[in-house]
Coordinates of C-alpha atoms and ligand atoms in Angstrom, one line a residue:
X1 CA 14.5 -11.3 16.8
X2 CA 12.2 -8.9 15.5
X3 CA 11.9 -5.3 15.9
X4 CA 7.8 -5.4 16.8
X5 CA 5.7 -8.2 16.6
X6 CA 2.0 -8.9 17.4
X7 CA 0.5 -12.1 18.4
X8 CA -3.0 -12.8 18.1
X9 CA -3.1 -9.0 18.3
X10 CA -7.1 -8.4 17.9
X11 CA -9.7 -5.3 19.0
X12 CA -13.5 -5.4 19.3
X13 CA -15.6 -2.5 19.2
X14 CA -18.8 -4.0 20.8
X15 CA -19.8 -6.5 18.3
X16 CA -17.7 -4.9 15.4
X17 CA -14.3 -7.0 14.8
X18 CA -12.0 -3.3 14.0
X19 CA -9.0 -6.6 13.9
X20 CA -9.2 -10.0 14.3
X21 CA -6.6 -11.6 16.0
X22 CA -3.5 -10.9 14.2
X23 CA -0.2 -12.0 13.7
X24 CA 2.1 -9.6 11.8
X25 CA 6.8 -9.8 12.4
X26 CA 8.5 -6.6 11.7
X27 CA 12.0 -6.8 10.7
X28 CA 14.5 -4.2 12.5
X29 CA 14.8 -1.1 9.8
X30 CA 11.9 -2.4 7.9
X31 CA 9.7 -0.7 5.8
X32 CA 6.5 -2.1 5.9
X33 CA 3.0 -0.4 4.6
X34 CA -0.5 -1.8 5.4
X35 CA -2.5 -1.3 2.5
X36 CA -6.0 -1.6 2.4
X37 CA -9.6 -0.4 1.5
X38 CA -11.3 1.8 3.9
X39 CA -12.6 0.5 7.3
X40 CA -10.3 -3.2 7.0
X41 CA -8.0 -2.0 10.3
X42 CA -5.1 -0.5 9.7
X43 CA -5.4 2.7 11.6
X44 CA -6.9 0.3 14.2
X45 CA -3.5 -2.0 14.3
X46 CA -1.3 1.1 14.3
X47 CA -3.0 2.6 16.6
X48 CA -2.2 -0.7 19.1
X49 CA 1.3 -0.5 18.4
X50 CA 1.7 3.1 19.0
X51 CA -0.1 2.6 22.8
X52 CA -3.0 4.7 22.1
X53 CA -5.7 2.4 21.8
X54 CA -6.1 -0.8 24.0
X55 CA -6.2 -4.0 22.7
X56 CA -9.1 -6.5 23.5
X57 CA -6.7 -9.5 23.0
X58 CA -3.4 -10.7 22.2
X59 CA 0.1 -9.2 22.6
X60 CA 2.5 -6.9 21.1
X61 CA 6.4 -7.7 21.9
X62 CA 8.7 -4.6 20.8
X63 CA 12.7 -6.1 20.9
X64 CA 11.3 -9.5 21.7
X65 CA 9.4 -7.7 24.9
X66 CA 5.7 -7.2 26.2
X67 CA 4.4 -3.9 25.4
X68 CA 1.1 -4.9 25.0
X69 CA -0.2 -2.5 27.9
X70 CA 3.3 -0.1 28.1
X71 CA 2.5 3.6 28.3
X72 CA 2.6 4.8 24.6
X73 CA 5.3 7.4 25.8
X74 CA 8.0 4.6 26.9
X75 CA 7.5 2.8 23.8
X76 CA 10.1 4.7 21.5
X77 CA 7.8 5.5 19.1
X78 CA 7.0 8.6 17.0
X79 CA 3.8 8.8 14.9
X80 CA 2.5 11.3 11.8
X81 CA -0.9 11.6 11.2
X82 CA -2.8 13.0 8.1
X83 CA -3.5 15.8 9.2
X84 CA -0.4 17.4 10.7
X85 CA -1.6 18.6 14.0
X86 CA 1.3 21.1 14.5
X87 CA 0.4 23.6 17.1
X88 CA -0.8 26.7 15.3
X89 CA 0.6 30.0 17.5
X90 CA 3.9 27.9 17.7
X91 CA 6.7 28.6 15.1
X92 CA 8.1 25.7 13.1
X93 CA 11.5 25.6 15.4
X94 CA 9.1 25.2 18.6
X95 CA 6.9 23.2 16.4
X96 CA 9.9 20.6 16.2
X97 CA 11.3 21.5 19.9
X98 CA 8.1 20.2 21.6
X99 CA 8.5 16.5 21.8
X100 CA 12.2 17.2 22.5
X101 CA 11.1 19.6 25.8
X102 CA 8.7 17.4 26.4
X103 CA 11.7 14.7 27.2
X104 CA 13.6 17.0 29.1
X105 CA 16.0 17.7 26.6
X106 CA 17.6 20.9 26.7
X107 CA 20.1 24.2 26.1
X108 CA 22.7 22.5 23.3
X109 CA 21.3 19.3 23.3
X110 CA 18.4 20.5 21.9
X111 CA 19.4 23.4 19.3
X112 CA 21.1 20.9 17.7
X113 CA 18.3 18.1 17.5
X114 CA 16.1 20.7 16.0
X115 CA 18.3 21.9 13.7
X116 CA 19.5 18.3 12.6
X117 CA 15.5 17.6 12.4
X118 CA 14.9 20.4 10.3
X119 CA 17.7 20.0 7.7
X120 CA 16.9 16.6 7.3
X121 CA 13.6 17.8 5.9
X122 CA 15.2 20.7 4.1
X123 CA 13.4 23.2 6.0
X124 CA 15.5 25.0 7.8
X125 CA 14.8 28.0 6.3
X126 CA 11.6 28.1 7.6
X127 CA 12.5 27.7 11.5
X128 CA 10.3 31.0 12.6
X129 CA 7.3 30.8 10.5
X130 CA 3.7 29.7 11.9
X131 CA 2.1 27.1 10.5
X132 CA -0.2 29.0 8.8
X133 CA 2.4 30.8 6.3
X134 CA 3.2 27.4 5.3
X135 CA 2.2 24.9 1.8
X136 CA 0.3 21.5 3.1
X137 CA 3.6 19.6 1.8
X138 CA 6.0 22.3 4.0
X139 CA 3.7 21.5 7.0
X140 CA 3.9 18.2 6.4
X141 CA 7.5 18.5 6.4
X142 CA 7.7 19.6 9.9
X143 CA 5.4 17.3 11.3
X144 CA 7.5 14.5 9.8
X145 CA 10.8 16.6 11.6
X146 CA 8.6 17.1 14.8
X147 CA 8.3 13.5 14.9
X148 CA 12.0 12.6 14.2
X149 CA 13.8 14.9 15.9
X150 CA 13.7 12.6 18.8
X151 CA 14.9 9.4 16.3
X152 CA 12.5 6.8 17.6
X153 CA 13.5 3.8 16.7
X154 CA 9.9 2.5 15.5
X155 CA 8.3 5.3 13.0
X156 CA 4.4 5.1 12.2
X157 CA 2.5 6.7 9.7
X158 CA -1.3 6.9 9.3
X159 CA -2.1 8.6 5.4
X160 CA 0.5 10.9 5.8
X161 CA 0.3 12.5 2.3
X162 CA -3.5 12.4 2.2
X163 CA -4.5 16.0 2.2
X164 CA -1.5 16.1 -0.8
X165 CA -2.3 16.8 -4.4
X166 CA -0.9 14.0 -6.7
X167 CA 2.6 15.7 -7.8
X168 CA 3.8 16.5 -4.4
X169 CA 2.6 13.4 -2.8
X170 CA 4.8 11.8 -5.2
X171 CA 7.6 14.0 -4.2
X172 CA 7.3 13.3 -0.7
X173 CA 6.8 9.7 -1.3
X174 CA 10.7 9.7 -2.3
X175 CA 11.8 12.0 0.5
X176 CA 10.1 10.0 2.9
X177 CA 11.6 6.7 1.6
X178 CA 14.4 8.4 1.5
X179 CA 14.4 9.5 5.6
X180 CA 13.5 6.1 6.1
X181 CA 17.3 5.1 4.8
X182 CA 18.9 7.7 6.5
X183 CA 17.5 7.0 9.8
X184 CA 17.8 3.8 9.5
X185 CA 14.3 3.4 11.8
X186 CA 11.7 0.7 11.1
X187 CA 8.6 2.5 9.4
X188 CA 5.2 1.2 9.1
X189 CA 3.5 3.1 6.6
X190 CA -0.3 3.5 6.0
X191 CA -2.2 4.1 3.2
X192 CA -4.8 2.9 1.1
X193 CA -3.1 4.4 -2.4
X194 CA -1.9 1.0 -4.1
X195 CA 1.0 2.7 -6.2
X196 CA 2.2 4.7 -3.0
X197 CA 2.7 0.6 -1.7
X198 CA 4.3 -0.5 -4.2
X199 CA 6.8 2.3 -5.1
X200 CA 7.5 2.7 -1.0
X201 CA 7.2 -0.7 0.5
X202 CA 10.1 -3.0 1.1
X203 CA 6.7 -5.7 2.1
X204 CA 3.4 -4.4 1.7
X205 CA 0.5 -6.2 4.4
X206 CA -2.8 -5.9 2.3
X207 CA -5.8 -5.8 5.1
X208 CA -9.6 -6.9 4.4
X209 CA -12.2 -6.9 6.6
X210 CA -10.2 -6.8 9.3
X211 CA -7.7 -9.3 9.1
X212 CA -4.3 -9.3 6.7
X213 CA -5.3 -10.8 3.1
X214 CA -1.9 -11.0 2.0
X215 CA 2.0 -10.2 3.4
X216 CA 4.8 -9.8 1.3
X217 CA 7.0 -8.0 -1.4
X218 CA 5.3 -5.3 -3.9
X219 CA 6.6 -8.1 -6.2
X220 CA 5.0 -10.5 -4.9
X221 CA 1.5 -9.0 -4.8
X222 CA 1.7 -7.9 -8.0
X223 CA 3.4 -11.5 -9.8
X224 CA 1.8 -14.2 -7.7
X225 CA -1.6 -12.1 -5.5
X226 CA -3.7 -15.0 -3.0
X227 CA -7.0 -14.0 -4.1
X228 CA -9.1 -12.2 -6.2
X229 CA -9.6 -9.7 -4.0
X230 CA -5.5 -9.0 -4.0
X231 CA -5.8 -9.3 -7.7
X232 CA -8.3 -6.6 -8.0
X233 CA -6.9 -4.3 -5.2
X234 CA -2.9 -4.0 -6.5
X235 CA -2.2 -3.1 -10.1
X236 CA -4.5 -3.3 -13.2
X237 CA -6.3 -6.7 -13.8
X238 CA -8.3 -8.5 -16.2
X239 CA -10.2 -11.1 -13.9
X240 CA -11.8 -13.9 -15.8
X241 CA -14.2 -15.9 -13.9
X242 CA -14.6 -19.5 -14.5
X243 CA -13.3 -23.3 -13.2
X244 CA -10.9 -25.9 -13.6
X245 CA -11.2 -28.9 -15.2
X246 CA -10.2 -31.9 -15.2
X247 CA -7.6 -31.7 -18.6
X248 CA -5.8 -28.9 -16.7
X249 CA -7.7 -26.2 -18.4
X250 CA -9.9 -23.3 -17.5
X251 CA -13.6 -22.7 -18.6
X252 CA -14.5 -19.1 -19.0
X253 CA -17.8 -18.5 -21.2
X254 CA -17.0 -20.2 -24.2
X255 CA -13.8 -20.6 -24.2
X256 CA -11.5 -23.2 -22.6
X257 CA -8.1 -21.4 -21.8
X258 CA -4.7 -23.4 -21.2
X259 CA -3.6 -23.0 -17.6
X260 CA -0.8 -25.3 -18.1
X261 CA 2.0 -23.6 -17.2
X262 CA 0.1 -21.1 -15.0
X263 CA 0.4 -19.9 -11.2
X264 CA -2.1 -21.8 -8.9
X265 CA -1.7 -21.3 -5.3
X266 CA -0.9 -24.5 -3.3
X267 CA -4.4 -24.8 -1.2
X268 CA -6.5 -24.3 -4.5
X269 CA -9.0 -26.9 -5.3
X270 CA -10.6 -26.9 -8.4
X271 CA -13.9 -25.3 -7.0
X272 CA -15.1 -21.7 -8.8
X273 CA -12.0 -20.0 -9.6
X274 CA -10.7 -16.8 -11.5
X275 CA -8.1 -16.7 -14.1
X276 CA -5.8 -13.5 -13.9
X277 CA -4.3 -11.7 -16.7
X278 CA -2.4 -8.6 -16.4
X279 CA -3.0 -6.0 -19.8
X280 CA 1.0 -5.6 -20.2
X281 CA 1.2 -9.4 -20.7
X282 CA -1.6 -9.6 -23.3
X283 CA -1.3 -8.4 -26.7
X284 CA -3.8 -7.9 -29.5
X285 CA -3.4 -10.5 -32.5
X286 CA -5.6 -11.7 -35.1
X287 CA -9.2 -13.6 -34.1
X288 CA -7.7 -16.7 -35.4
X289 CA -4.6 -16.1 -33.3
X290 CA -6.5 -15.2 -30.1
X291 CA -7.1 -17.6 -27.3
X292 CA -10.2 -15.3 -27.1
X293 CA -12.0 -12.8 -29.5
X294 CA -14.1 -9.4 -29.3
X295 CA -14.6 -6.5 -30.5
X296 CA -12.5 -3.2 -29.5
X297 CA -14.9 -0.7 -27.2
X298 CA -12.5 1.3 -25.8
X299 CA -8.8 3.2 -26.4
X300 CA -7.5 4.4 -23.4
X301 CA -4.8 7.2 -23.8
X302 CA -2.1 6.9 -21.0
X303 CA 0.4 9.2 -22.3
X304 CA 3.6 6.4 -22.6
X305 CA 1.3 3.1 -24.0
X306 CA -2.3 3.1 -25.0
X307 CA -4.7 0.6 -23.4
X308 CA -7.3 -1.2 -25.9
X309 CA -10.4 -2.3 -23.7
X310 CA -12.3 -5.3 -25.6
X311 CA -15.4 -6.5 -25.7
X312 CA -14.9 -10.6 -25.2
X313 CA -17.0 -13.0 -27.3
X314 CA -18.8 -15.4 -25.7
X315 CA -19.1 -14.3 -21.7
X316 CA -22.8 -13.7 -21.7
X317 CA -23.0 -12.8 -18.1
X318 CA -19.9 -10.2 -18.1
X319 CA -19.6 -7.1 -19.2
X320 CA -16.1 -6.5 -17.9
X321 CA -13.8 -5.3 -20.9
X322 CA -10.3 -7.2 -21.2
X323 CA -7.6 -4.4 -21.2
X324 CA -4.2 -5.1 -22.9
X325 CA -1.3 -2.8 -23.5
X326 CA -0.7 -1.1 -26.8
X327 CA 2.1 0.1 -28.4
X328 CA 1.5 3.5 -30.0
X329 CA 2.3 2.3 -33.4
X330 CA 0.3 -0.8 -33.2
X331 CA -2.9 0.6 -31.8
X332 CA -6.6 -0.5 -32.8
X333 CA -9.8 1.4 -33.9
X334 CA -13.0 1.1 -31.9
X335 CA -15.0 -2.0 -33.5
X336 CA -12.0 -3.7 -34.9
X337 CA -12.7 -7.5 -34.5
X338 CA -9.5 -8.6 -32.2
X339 CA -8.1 -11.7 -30.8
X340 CA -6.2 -11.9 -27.8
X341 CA -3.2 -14.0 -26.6
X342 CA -0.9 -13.8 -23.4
X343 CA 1.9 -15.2 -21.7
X344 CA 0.1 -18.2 -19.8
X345 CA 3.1 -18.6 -17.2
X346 CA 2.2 -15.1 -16.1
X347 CA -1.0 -16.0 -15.4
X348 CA -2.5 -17.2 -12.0
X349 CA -5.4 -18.9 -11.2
X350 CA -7.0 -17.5 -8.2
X351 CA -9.9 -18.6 -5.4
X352 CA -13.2 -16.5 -5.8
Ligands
LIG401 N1 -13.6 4.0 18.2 C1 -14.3 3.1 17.4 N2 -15.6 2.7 17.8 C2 -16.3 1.8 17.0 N3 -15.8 1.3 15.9 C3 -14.6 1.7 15.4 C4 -13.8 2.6 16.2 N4 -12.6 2.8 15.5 C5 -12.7 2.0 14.4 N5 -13.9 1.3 14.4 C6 -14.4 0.4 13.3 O1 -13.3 -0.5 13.1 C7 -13.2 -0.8 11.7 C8 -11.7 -0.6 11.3 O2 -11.5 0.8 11.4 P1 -10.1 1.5 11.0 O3 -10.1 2.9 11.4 O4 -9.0 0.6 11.6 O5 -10.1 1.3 9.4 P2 -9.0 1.9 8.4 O6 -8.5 0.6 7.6 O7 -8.0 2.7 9.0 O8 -9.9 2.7 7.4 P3 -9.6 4.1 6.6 O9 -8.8 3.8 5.4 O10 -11.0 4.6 6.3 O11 -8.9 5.0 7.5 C9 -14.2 0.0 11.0 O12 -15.3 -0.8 10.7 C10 -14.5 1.1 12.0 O13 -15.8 1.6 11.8
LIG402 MG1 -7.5 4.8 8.9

């Protein structure tokens, strides 16, 4: 059985489709995270599971029952939003207290659900400041404590780090991860930050245009993506546009690459189609070594490995650069004349 799942789970906004009908299972104790460019309907589906906006279709089953139209209150479920929406002229103690009082809890009961909320988010400390006297990660802090001082058992979380600058969102990242263990409640997780996925995720569900694209792993995504569009959304890519043919090779420009040993997705046909190369399995060699040629344009310092971004020979109607991962001691100067090879079995080829 699983912890929430949605069938055919779908919302309409007059003649705008926020989700089409959806199925998604989420495991007990999961952590999921819908990824996803702006718009495609994840705060929409999160939204449905949480109770606080009403599906047009479709049904939602929490422990294997309807909650498709339960009161968002009675579904055991806590929620953190981007912005942290604690109640300014309350302290951080009362802050945390509210849901708690709000359930009738009370006297001992409830010092010690506070106080177990507020270590957990090392901010204890804090317990009678406002709001205002706090850091955006501190606040955050207690509206993640706020929100599990009453240990829901299903934990959703819409851009919670978004008003974060990059080092502390990275901090939190881990601390939330690691509240996620300790609790041991099932999270679903948005954002639209593709490394926050795949550091965070035990499955990411990438969304687009309203419906999921993909569902699985970070590994997954990353080694063996559906589409082009999952290609281009997680992790760098070099996206070569071309066909099949018939000798189990791809046409790209001028060249004609081997795919022999690549990744091709079982319901491909051999219709348009794009060749994926990731730049850490490329490497620069000789032009007569290369499967392809070009001519340097760009070095790209990234502090631990450099990134050389080539021109390609021959691909009259792209001016994409291919990017392939340099060691430091090997790099190239701008307008060196390069070939490049790669690992073919890393490859995939994908659907336009
Ligand atoms: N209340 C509403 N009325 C009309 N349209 C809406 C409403 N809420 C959302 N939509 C539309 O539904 C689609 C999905 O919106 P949603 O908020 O789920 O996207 P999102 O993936 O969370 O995007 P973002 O990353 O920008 O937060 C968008 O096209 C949006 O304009
Ligand atoms: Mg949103």
């Amino acid at each position: 059985m699983y912890k929430l799942e949605t069938k055919g789970l779908a919302k309409r906004y007059g003649e705008t489709d926020a989700l089409l009908p959806t199925d998604l299972q989420v495991k007990a104790g999961e952590f999921l995270t819908l990824l996803g460019p702006s718009g495609s309907g994840k705060t929409t589906l999160l939204m449905m599971i949480a109770g606080l906006v009403d599906p047009s279709g479709g049904q939602l089953l929490i422990d294997g029952k309807d909650a498709t139209h339960a009161a968002a209150g009675q579904r055991g479920i806590g929620m953190v939003f981007q912005s942290y929406a604690l109640f300014p002229h309350m302290n951080v103690w009362d802050n945390v207290a509210y849901g708690l009082r709000m359930r009738q809890v009370k006297g001992a009961a409830l010092n010690s659900a506070v106080e177990d909320a507020l270590a957990m988010v090392k901010m204890s400390d804090y317990a009678k400041r406002l709001p205002k006297e706090l850091s955006g990660g501190q606040q955050q802090r207690v509206a993640l404590a706020r929100c599990f001082a009453y240990r829901p058992s299903v934990v959703l979380l819409d851009e919670p780090l978004g008003a974060l600058d990059k080092k502390l969102r990275e901090h939190m990242q881990l601390e939330i991860r690691r509240l996620h263990d300790d609790l041991g409640a099932t999270f679903i997780y948005v954002t639209h930050d593709q490394d926050e996925a795949l550091t965070m995720s035990d499955r990411v569900c990438l969304m687009n245009q309203a419906r999921i694209e993909q569902l699985g792993t970070p590994q997954e995504l990353y080694d063996r993506p559906c589409s082009r569009f999952a290609a281009d959304f997680i992790g760098q890519s070099n996206l070569l546009d071309g066909r099949m043919t018939a000798t189990q090779s791809f046409a790209a420009g001028a060249y004609n690459l081997s795919v022999e040993s690549a990744y091709v997705p079982t319901n491909h046909h051999h219709e348009a189609s794009t060749l994926l190369v990731r730049p850490e399995m490329a490497e620069l060699v000789t032009p007569a070594d290369g499967f392809v040629q070009g001519t340097v344009a760009e070095m790209v310092f990234l502090g631990s490995e450099i990134r050389a971004r080539v021109k390609l020979d021959g691909m009259a109607d792209s001016d994409e650069l291919f990017s392939v991962r340099c060691h430091r001691r090997h790099a190239a100067s701008l307008g060196d004349k390069v070939g490049i090879r790669w690992d073919v079995a890393s490859t995939s080829v994908l659907m336009q």
